[in-house]
Tab-separated table of C-alpha atoms and ligand atoms in Angstrom:
chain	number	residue	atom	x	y	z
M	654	UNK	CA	-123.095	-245.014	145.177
M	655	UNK	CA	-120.484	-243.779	142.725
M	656	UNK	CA	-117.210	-245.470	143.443
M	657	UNK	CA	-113.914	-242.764	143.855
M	658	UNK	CA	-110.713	-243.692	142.326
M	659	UNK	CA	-107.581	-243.738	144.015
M	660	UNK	CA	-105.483	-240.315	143.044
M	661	UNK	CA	-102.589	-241.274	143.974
M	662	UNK	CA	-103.092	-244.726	142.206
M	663	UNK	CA	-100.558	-245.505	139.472
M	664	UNK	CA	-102.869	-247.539	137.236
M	665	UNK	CA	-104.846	-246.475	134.616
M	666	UNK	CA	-107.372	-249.399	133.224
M	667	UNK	CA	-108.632	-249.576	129.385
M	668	UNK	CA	-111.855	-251.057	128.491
M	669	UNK	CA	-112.699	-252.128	125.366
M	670	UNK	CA	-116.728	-252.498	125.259
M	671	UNK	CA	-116.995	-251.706	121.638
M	672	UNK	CA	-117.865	-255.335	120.560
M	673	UNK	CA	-121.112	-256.311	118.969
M	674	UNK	CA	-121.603	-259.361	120.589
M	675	UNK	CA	-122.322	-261.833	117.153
M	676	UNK	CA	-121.741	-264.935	118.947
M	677	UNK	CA	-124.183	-264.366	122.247
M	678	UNK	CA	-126.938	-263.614	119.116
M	679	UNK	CA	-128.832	-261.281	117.871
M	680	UNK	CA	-129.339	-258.279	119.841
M	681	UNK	CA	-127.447	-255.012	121.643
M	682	UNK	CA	-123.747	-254.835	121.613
M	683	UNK	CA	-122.524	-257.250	124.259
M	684	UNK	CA	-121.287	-255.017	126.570
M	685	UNK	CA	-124.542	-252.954	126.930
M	686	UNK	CA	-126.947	-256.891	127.090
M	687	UNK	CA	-127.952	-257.075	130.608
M	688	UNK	CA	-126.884	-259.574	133.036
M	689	UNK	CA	-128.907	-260.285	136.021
M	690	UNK	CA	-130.727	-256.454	135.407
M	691	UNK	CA	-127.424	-253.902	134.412
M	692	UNK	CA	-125.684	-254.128	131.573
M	693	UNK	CA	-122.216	-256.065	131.424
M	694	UNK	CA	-119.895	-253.213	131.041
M	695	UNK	CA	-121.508	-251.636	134.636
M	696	UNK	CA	-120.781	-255.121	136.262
M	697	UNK	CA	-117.439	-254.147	134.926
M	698	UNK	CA	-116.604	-250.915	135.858
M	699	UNK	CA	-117.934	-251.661	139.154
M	700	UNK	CA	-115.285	-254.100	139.931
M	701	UNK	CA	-112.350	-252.097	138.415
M	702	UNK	CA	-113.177	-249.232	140.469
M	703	UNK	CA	-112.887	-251.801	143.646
M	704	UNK	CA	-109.710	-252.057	142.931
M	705	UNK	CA	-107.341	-249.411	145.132
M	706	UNK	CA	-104.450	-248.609	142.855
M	707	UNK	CA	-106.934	-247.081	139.944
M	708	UNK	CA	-106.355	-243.753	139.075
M	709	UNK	CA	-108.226	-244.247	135.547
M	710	UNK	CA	-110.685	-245.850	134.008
M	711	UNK	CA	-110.941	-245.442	129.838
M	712	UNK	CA	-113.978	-247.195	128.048
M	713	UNK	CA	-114.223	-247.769	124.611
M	714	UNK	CA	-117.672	-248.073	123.556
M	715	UNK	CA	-119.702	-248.790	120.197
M	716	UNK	CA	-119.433	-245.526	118.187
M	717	UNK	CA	-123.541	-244.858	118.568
M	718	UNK	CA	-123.994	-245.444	122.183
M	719	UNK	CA	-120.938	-242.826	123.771
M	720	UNK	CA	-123.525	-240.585	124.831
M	721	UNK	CA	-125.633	-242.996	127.148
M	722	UNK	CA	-122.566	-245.402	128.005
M	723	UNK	CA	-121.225	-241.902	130.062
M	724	UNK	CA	-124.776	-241.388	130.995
M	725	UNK	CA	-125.266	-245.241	131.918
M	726	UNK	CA	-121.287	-245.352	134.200
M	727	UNK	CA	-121.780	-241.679	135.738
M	728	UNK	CA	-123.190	-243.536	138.721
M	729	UNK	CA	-121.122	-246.008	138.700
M	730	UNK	CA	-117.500	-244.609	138.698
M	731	UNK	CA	-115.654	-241.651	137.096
M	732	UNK	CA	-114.741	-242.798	133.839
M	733	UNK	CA	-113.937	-241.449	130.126
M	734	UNK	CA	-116.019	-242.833	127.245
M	735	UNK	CA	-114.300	-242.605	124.022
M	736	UNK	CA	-115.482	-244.361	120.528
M	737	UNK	CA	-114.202	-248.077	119.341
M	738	UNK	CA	-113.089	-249.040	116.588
M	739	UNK	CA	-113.782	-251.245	114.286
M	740	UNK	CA	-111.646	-254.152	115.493
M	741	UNK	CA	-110.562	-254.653	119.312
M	742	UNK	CA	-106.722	-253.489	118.650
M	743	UNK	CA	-108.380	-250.265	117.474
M	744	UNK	CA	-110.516	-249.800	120.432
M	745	UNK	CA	-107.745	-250.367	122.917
M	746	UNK	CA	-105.620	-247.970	120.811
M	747	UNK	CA	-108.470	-245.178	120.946
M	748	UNK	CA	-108.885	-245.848	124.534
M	749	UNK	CA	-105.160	-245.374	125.147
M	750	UNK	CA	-104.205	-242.783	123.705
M	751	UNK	CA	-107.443	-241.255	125.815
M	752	UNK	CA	-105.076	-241.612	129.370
M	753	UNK	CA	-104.040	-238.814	131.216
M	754	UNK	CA	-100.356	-238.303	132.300
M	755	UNK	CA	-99.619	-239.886	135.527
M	756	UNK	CA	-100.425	-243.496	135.575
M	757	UNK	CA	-97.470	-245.779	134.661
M	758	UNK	CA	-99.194	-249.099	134.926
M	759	UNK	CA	-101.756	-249.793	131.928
M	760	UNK	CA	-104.008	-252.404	132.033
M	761	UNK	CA	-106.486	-253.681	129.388
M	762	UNK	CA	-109.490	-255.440	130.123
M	763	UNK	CA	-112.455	-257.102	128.453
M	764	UNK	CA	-115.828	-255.737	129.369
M	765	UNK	CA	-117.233	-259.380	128.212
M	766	UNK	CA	-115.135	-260.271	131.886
M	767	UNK	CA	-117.812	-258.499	133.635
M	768	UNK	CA	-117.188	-260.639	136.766
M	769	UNK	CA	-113.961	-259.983	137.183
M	770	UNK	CA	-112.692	-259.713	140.893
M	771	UNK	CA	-110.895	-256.133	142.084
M	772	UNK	CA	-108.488	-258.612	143.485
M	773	UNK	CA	-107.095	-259.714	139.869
M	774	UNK	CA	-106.739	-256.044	138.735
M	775	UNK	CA	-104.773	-255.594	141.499
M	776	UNK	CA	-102.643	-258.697	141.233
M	777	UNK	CA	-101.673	-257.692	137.644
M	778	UNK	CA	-100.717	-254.308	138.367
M	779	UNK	CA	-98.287	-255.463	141.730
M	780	UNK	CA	-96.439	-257.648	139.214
M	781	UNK	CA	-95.951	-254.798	136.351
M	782	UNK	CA	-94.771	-252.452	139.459
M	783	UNK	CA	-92.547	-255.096	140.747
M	784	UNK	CA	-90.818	-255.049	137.600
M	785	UNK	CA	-92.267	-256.914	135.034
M	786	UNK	CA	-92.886	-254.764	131.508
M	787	UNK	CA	-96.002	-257.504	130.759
M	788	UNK	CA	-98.322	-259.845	132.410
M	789	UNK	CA	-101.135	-262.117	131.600
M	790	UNK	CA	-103.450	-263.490	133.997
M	791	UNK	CA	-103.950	-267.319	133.139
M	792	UNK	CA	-105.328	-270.698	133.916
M	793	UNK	CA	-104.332	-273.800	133.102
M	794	UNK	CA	-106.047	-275.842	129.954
M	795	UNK	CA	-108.399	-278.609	131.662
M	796	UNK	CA	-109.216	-280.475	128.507
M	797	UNK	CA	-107.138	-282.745	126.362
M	798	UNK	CA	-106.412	-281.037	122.921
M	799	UNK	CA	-106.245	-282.260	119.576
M	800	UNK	CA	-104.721	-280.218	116.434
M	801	UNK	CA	-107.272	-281.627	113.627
M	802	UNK	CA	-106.612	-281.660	109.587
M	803	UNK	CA	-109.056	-281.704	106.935
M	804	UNK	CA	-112.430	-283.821	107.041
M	805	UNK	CA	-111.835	-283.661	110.990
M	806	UNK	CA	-109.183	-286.045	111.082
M	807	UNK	CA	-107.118	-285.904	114.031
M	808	UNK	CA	-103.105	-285.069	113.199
M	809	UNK	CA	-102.269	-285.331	116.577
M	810	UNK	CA	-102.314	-284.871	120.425
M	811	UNK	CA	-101.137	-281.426	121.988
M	812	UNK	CA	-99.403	-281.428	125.364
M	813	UNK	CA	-101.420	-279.609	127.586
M	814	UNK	CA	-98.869	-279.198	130.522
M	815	UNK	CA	-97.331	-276.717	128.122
M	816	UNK	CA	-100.539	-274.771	127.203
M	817	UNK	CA	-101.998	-271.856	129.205
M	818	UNK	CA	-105.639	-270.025	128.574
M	819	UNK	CA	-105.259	-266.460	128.881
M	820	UNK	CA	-107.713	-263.890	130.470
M	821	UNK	CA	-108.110	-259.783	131.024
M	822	UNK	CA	-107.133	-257.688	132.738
M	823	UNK	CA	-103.519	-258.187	130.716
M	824	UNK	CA	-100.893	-255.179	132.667
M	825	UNK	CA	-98.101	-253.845	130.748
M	826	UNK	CA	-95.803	-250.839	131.669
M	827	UNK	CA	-97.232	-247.589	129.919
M	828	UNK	CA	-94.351	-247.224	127.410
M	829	UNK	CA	-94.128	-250.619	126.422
M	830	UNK	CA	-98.268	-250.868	125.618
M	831	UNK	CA	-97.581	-247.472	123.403
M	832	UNK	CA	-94.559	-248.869	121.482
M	833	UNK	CA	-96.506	-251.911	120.839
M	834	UNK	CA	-99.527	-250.209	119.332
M	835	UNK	CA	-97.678	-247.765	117.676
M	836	UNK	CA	-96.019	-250.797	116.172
M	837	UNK	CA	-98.812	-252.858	115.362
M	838	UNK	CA	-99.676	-254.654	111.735
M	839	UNK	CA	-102.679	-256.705	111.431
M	840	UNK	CA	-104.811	-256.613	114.839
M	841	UNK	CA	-104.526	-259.288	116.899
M	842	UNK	CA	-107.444	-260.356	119.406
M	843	UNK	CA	-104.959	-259.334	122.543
M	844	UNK	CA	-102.729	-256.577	123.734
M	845	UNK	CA	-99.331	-259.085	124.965
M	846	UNK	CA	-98.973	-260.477	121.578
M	847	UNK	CA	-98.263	-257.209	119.973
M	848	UNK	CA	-95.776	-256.931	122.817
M	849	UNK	CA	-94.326	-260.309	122.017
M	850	UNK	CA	-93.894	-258.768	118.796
M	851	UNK	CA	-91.290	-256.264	120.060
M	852	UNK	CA	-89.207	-259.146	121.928
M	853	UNK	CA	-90.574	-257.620	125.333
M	854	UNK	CA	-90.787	-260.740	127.499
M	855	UNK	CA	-94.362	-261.260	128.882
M	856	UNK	CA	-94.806	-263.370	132.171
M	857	UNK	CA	-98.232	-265.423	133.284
M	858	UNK	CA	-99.404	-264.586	136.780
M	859	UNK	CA	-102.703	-267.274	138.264
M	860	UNK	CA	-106.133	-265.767	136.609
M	861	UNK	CA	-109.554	-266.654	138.140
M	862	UNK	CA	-112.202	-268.801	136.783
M	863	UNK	CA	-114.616	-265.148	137.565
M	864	UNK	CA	-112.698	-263.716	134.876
M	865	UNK	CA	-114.451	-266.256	132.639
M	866	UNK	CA	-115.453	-263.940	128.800
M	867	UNK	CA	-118.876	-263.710	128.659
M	868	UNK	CA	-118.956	-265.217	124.871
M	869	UNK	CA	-121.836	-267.234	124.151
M	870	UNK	CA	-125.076	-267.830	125.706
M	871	UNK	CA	-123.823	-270.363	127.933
M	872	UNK	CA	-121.951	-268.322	129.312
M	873	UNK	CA	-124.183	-265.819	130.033
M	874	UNK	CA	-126.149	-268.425	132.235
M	875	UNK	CA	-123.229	-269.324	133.836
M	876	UNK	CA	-122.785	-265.843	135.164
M	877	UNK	CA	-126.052	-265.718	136.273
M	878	UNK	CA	-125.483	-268.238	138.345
M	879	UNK	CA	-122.475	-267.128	139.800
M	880	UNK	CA	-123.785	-263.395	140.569
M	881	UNK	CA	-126.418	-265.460	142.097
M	882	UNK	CA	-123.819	-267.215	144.285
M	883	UNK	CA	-122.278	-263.963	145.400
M	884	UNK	CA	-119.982	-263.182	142.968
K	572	CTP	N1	-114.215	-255.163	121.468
K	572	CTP	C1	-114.050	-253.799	121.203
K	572	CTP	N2	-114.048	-253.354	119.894
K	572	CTP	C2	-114.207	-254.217	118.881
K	572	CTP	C3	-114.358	-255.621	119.134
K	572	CTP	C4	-114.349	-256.059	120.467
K	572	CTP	O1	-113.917	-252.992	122.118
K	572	CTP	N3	-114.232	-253.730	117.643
K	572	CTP	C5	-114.282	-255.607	122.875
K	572	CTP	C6	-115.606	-256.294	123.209
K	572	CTP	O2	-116.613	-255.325	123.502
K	572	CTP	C7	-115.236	-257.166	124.398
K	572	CTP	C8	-113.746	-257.448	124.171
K	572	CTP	O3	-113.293	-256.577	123.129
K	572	CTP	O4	-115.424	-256.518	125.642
K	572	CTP	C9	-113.497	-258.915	123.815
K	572	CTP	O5	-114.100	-259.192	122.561
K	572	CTP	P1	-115.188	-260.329	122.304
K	572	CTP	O6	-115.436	-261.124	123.522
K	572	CTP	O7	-114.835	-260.971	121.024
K	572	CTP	O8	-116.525	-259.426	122.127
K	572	CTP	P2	-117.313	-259.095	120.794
K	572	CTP	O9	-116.374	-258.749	119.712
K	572	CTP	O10	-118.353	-258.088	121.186
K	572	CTP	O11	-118.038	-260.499	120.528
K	572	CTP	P3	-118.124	-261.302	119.115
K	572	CTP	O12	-116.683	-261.560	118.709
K	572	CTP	O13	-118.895	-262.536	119.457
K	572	CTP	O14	-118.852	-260.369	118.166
K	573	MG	MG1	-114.979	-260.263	118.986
């Protein structure tokens, strides 16, 4: 059944799906590889549109496949489908400047977090409208980490209490996402460092091992199993 969004919701959700995938091997861009029989990006959507305060949902998709990415989510939920761009800063800036006026709460999320649960969209969002301009969903680091020289030799031992691994969806108030990418210099791999870049303080709220980035093949299985599980 195709999901409704909320119109009275005050969030609009970008998508960046444009990816080709190099590291899960050879094959169709990531986004559109299937995962337990539908492609990751409809596991996707299909949680974001859970989520109650959507109003929007923006996908950026590889430049070839619009066409049958809008015919592949028109079940699934309303969305728009724009192009990607070559790098992921230039997806999430086609997909933005692709939202309607209304929604004052912009999150960006990784279609590669196809398991995310509606209940971290919505987390994200209540702490941009309770008055935070950015936040980043996180977990702690669970392994000890080493910064390494040349010929592998270890220089020394990081302290882990300090570090933080950071997921999608990542929330920012509208006008501070569009200064940020209007701003931007060489692309960066996510959204709240080019708003670190403008001073803008960004604040960590818990993540959720769900929101895991479908990256390599591992990972793949491991979602598997969880959808399995009930995920
Ligand atoms: N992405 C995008 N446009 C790009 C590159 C990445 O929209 N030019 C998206 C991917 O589709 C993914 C998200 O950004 O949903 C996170 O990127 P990543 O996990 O690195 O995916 P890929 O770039 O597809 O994978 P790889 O780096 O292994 O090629
Ligand atoms: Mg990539």
């Amino acid at each position: 059944m195709t999901a409704q969004l909320n119109p009275r919701g005050d969030v609009a959700v970008l998508v960046p799906a444009a990816g080709a995938g190099v590291r899960l091997g050879p094959g169709a861009p990531k986004a559109l590889r299937p995962l337990a029989g539908e492609p990751l990006l409809v596991h996707a959507v299909r949680r974001i549109a859970a989520a109650p305060a959507v109003h929007t949902i923006v996908v950026a998709a590889p430049a070839a496949d619009v066409e049958s990415v809008r015919a592949m989510l028109a079940p699934v939920a309303p969305v728009t489908v724009v192009p990607g761009g070559a790098e992921r800063q230039a997806s999430v800036a086609a997909a933005l400047a692709a939202v309607p006026a209304g929604p004052e709460i912009v999150l960006v999320h990784d279609a590669a977090r196809a398991l995310t649960p509606p209940e971290l969209v919505e987390s994200v969002a209540a702490a941009v409208r309770s008055g935070h301009d950015a936040v980043i969903p996180v977990l702690p680091v669970v392994d000890t980490i080493k910064e390494v020289g040349a010929g592998e030799r270890v220089l020394g031992t990081v302290d882990r209490s300090a570090l933080r691994a950071v997921q999608t969806p990542q929330g920012f108030r509208r006008s501070v996402l569009t200064a940020a990418h209007a701003a931007a210099g060489d692309p960066l791999t996510d959204d709240a460092g080019l708003v670190e870049k403008q001073g803008v303080p960004v604040v960590c709220v818990p993540g959720s091992e769900h929101a895991l980035k479908i990256t390599r093949p591992f990972d793949l299985a491991l979602a598997e199993h969880l959808l399995a599980a009930g995920a």
